[in-house]
C-alpha atoms as an extended CHARMM CRD file, in Angstrom:
* protein
*
       111  EXT
         1         1  UNK       CA            -17.6800000000        9.4630000000      -30.4120000000  PROA      1               0.0000000000
         2         2  UNK       CA            -20.8880000000        7.8970000000      -29.1470000000  PROA      2               0.0000000000
         3         3  UNK       CA            -20.4150000000        4.7350000000      -27.1380000000  PROA      3               0.0000000000
         4         4  UNK       CA            -23.0130000000        2.9140000000      -29.2350000000  PROA      4               0.0000000000
         5         5  UNK       CA            -20.9610000000        3.5030000000      -32.3990000000  PROA      5               0.0000000000
         6         6  UNK       CA            -17.7190000000        2.3260000000      -30.7940000000  PROA      6               0.0000000000
         7         7  UNK       CA            -16.1920000000       -0.6750000000      -32.5400000000  PROA      7               0.0000000000
         8         8  UNK       CA            -13.6090000000       -2.1950000000      -30.1870000000  PROA      8               0.0000000000
         9         9  UNK       CA            -10.5480000000       -3.8520000000      -31.6850000000  PROA      9               0.0000000000
        10        10  UNK       CA            -10.4670000000       -6.4140000000      -28.9030000000  PROA      10              0.0000000000
        11        11  UNK       CA            -12.1320000000       -7.5090000000      -25.6990000000  PROA      11              0.0000000000
        12        12  UNK       CA             -9.3800000000       -5.5950000000      -23.9000000000  PROA      12              0.0000000000
        13        13  UNK       CA            -10.5020000000       -2.3330000000      -25.5250000000  PROA      13              0.0000000000
        14        14  UNK       CA            -14.1350000000       -3.0910000000      -24.7560000000  PROA      14              0.0000000000
        15        15  UNK       CA            -13.3020000000       -3.6510000000      -21.0850000000  PROA      15              0.0000000000
        16        16  UNK       CA            -11.3650000000       -0.3820000000      -21.0020000000  PROA      16              0.0000000000
        17        17  UNK       CA            -14.2380000000        1.5170000000      -22.5950000000  PROA      17              0.0000000000
        18        18  UNK       CA            -16.6990000000        0.0410000000      -20.1000000000  PROA      18              0.0000000000
        19        19  UNK       CA            -14.3930000000        0.8810000000      -17.1850000000  PROA      19              0.0000000000
        20        20  UNK       CA            -13.9190000000        4.4070000000      -18.5240000000  PROA      20              0.0000000000
        21        21  UNK       CA            -17.6790000000        4.8710000000      -18.9110000000  PROA      21              0.0000000000
        22        22  UNK       CA            -18.1690000000        3.7600000000      -15.2930000000  PROA      22              0.0000000000
        23        23  UNK       CA            -15.3170000000        6.0020000000      -14.1660000000  PROA      23              0.0000000000
        24        24  UNK       CA            -16.9300000000        8.9810000000      -15.8930000000  PROA      24              0.0000000000
        25        25  UNK       CA            -19.9700000000        8.2750000000      -13.7080000000  PROA      25              0.0000000000
        26        26  UNK       CA            -17.7520000000        8.4800000000      -10.6250000000  PROA      26              0.0000000000
        27        27  UNK       CA            -17.2270000000        4.7760000000       -9.9730000000  PROA      27              0.0000000000
        28        28  UNK       CA            -14.4180000000        4.2390000000       -7.4880000000  PROA      28              0.0000000000
        29        29  UNK       CA            -14.4950000000        0.5140000000       -8.3390000000  PROA      29              0.0000000000
        30        30  UNK       CA            -13.7600000000        1.3160000000      -11.9930000000  PROA      30              0.0000000000
        31        31  UNK       CA            -10.9010000000        3.6060000000      -10.9110000000  PROA      31              0.0000000000
        32        32  UNK       CA             -9.4310000000        0.8460000000       -8.7530000000  PROA      32              0.0000000000
        33        33  UNK       CA             -9.7800000000       -1.6960000000      -11.5690000000  PROA      33              0.0000000000
        34        34  UNK       CA             -7.9830000000        0.6180000000      -13.9990000000  PROA      34              0.0000000000
        35        35  UNK       CA             -5.2640000000        1.2660000000      -11.4240000000  PROA      35              0.0000000000
        36        36  UNK       CA             -4.7370000000       -2.4560000000      -10.7930000000  PROA      36              0.0000000000
        37        37  UNK       CA             -4.6950000000       -3.2270000000      -14.4920000000  PROA      37              0.0000000000
        38        38  UNK       CA             -2.1970000000       -0.5350000000      -15.5570000000  PROA      38              0.0000000000
        39        39  UNK       CA             -0.0920000000        0.4410000000      -12.5420000000  PROA      39              0.0000000000
        40        40  UNK       CA              2.7140000000       -2.1100000000      -12.9940000000  PROA      40              0.0000000000
        41        41  UNK       CA              2.8660000000       -1.6740000000      -16.7630000000  PROA      41              0.0000000000
        42        42  UNK       CA              3.0600000000        2.1080000000      -16.4550000000  PROA      42              0.0000000000
        43        43  UNK       CA              5.7340000000        1.8560000000      -13.7500000000  PROA      43              0.0000000000
        44        44  UNK       CA              7.7970000000       -0.3610000000      -16.0410000000  PROA      44              0.0000000000
        45        45  UNK       CA              7.4540000000        2.1840000000      -18.8430000000  PROA      45              0.0000000000
        46        46  UNK       CA              8.4980000000        5.0040000000      -16.4950000000  PROA      46              0.0000000000
        47        47  UNK       CA             11.4960000000        3.0350000000      -15.1440000000  PROA      47              0.0000000000
        48        48  UNK       CA             12.7800000000        2.5280000000      -18.6790000000  PROA      48              0.0000000000
        49        49  UNK       CA             12.6560000000        6.2660000000      -19.1840000000  PROA      49              0.0000000000
        50        50  UNK       CA             13.7650000000        7.5580000000      -15.7610000000  PROA      50              0.0000000000
        51        51  UNK       CA             16.1430000000        4.7270000000      -14.7290000000  PROA      51              0.0000000000
        52        52  UNK       CA             14.8790000000        5.0940000000      -11.1360000000  PROA      52              0.0000000000
        53        53  UNK       CA             12.2440000000        2.7350000000       -9.7580000000  PROA      53              0.0000000000
        54        54  UNK       CA             11.1450000000        4.9300000000       -6.8550000000  PROA      54              0.0000000000
        55        55  UNK       CA             10.8430000000        8.0220000000       -9.0050000000  PROA      55              0.0000000000
        56        56  UNK       CA              8.9210000000        6.0180000000      -11.6210000000  PROA      56              0.0000000000
        57        57  UNK       CA              6.4490000000        4.7150000000       -9.0280000000  PROA      57              0.0000000000
        58        58  UNK       CA              5.9610000000        8.2330000000       -7.6600000000  PROA      58              0.0000000000
        59        59  UNK       CA              5.3190000000        9.5800000000      -11.1330000000  PROA      59              0.0000000000
        60        60  UNK       CA              2.7040000000        6.9090000000      -11.9380000000  PROA      60              0.0000000000
        61        61  UNK       CA              0.9960000000        7.4460000000       -8.5810000000  PROA      61              0.0000000000
        62        62  UNK       CA              0.8900000000       11.1900000000       -9.2840000000  PROA      62              0.0000000000
        63        63  UNK       CA             -0.7710000000       10.4530000000      -12.6110000000  PROA      63              0.0000000000
        64        64  UNK       CA             -3.4750000000        8.3340000000      -10.9990000000  PROA      64              0.0000000000
        65        65  UNK       CA             -4.0170000000       10.8920000000       -8.2320000000  PROA      65              0.0000000000
        66        66  UNK       CA             -4.4050000000       13.6220000000      -10.8500000000  PROA      66              0.0000000000
        67        67  UNK       CA             -6.8040000000       11.4890000000      -12.8550000000  PROA      67              0.0000000000
        68        68  UNK       CA             -9.0860000000       11.0950000000       -9.8420000000  PROA      68              0.0000000000
        69        69  UNK       CA             -8.7750000000       14.4350000000       -8.0540000000  PROA      69              0.0000000000
        70        70  UNK       CA             -8.6690000000       16.6510000000      -11.1320000000  PROA      70              0.0000000000
        71        71  UNK       CA            -11.3300000000       14.5070000000      -12.8190000000  PROA      71              0.0000000000
        72        72  UNK       CA             -9.0910000000       14.1630000000      -15.8720000000  PROA      72              0.0000000000
        73        73  UNK       CA            -10.9590000000       10.9810000000      -16.7760000000  PROA      73              0.0000000000
        74        74  UNK       CA            -13.8150000000       13.1460000000      -18.0570000000  PROA      74              0.0000000000
        75        75  UNK       CA            -11.5770000000       14.3750000000      -20.8870000000  PROA      75              0.0000000000
        76        76  UNK       CA            -10.3150000000       10.9790000000      -22.0690000000  PROA      76              0.0000000000
        77        77  UNK       CA            -11.8560000000       10.4870000000      -25.4860000000  PROA      77              0.0000000000
        78        78  UNK       CA             -9.5700000000        7.8320000000      -26.9860000000  PROA      78              0.0000000000
        79        79  UNK       CA             -8.0950000000        4.5090000000      -25.9680000000  PROA      79              0.0000000000
        80        80  UNK       CA             -7.5860000000        4.4560000000      -22.2110000000  PROA      80              0.0000000000
        81        81  UNK       CA             -4.3330000000        2.5460000000      -22.5770000000  PROA      81              0.0000000000
        82        82  UNK       CA             -3.0060000000        4.9990000000      -25.1630000000  PROA      82              0.0000000000
        83        83  UNK       CA             -3.9810000000        7.9290000000      -22.9480000000  PROA      83              0.0000000000
        84        84  UNK       CA             -2.2440000000        6.4570000000      -19.8840000000  PROA      84              0.0000000000
        85        85  UNK       CA              0.9270000000        5.5220000000      -21.7850000000  PROA      85              0.0000000000
        86        86  UNK       CA              1.1650000000        8.9510000000      -23.4230000000  PROA      86              0.0000000000
        87        87  UNK       CA              0.5570000000       10.6470000000      -20.0650000000  PROA      87              0.0000000000
        88        88  UNK       CA              3.3720000000        8.6780000000      -18.4380000000  PROA      88              0.0000000000
        89        89  UNK       CA              5.6800000000        9.4860000000      -21.3370000000  PROA      89              0.0000000000
        90        90  UNK       CA              4.8670000000       13.2020000000      -21.0790000000  PROA      90              0.0000000000
        91        91  UNK       CA              5.3310000000       13.2000000000      -17.3040000000  PROA      91              0.0000000000
        92        92  UNK       CA              8.6820000000       11.4290000000      -17.7140000000  PROA      92              0.0000000000
        93        93  UNK       CA              9.8690000000       13.9900000000      -20.2550000000  PROA      93              0.0000000000
        94        94  UNK       CA              8.8240000000       16.8170000000      -17.9550000000  PROA      94              0.0000000000
        95        95  UNK       CA             10.5060000000       15.1630000000      -14.9660000000  PROA      95              0.0000000000
        96        96  UNK       CA             13.7780000000       14.6400000000      -16.8570000000  PROA      96              0.0000000000
        97        97  UNK       CA             13.6840000000       18.2540000000      -18.0510000000  PROA      97              0.0000000000
        98        98  UNK       CA             12.9850000000       19.5100000000      -14.5150000000  PROA      98              0.0000000000
        99        99  UNK       CA             15.7790000000       17.3660000000      -13.0320000000  PROA      99              0.0000000000
       100       100  UNK       CA             18.2190000000       18.5430000000      -15.6920000000  PROA      100             0.0000000000
       101       101  UNK       CA             17.4400000000       22.1870000000      -14.9300000000  PROA      101             0.0000000000
       102       102  UNK       CA             17.7960000000       21.5650000000      -11.1850000000  PROA      102             0.0000000000
       103       103  UNK       CA             21.1700000000       19.8530000000      -11.6820000000  PROA      103             0.0000000000
       104       104  UNK       CA             22.4660000000       22.6910000000      -13.8600000000  PROA      104             0.0000000000
       105       105  UNK       CA             21.4460000000       25.2090000000      -11.1810000000  PROA      105             0.0000000000
       106       106  UNK       CA             23.2250000000       23.1330000000       -8.5240000000  PROA      106             0.0000000000
       107       107  UNK       CA             26.4010000000       23.0570000000      -10.6070000000  PROA      107             0.0000000000
       108       108  UNK       CA             26.1550000000       26.8030000000      -11.2090000000  PROA      108             0.0000000000
       109       109  UNK       CA             25.8320000000       27.5600000000       -7.4910000000  PROA      109             0.0000000000
       110       110  UNK       CA             28.6790000000       25.2130000000       -6.5620000000  PROA      110             0.0000000000
       111       111  UNK       CA             31.1390000000       27.0050000000       -8.8710000000  PROA      111             0.0000000000
């Protein structure tokens, strides 16, 4: 979708699209602004899922590190907020699955 044809639903969406456009040009300031805007909200979402505040914070930090280092932001082609929320949800599901497998292996070895 071309930026010029984008019809934001709200000022919030417009700000996100502008920040994302700057981020795609390598703006560290845009990255920091996105981090500050969404970090707490994403941590809250992760805590609800994982029931562990420290693990939730680690997961959200991993997401932001991946976004910057792996240049994932170049592939975001929809709402930034929707992308971040879905990414946290997916990471939470994967983390729960991984923890469940690890616990079952621990139980197996303890028997």
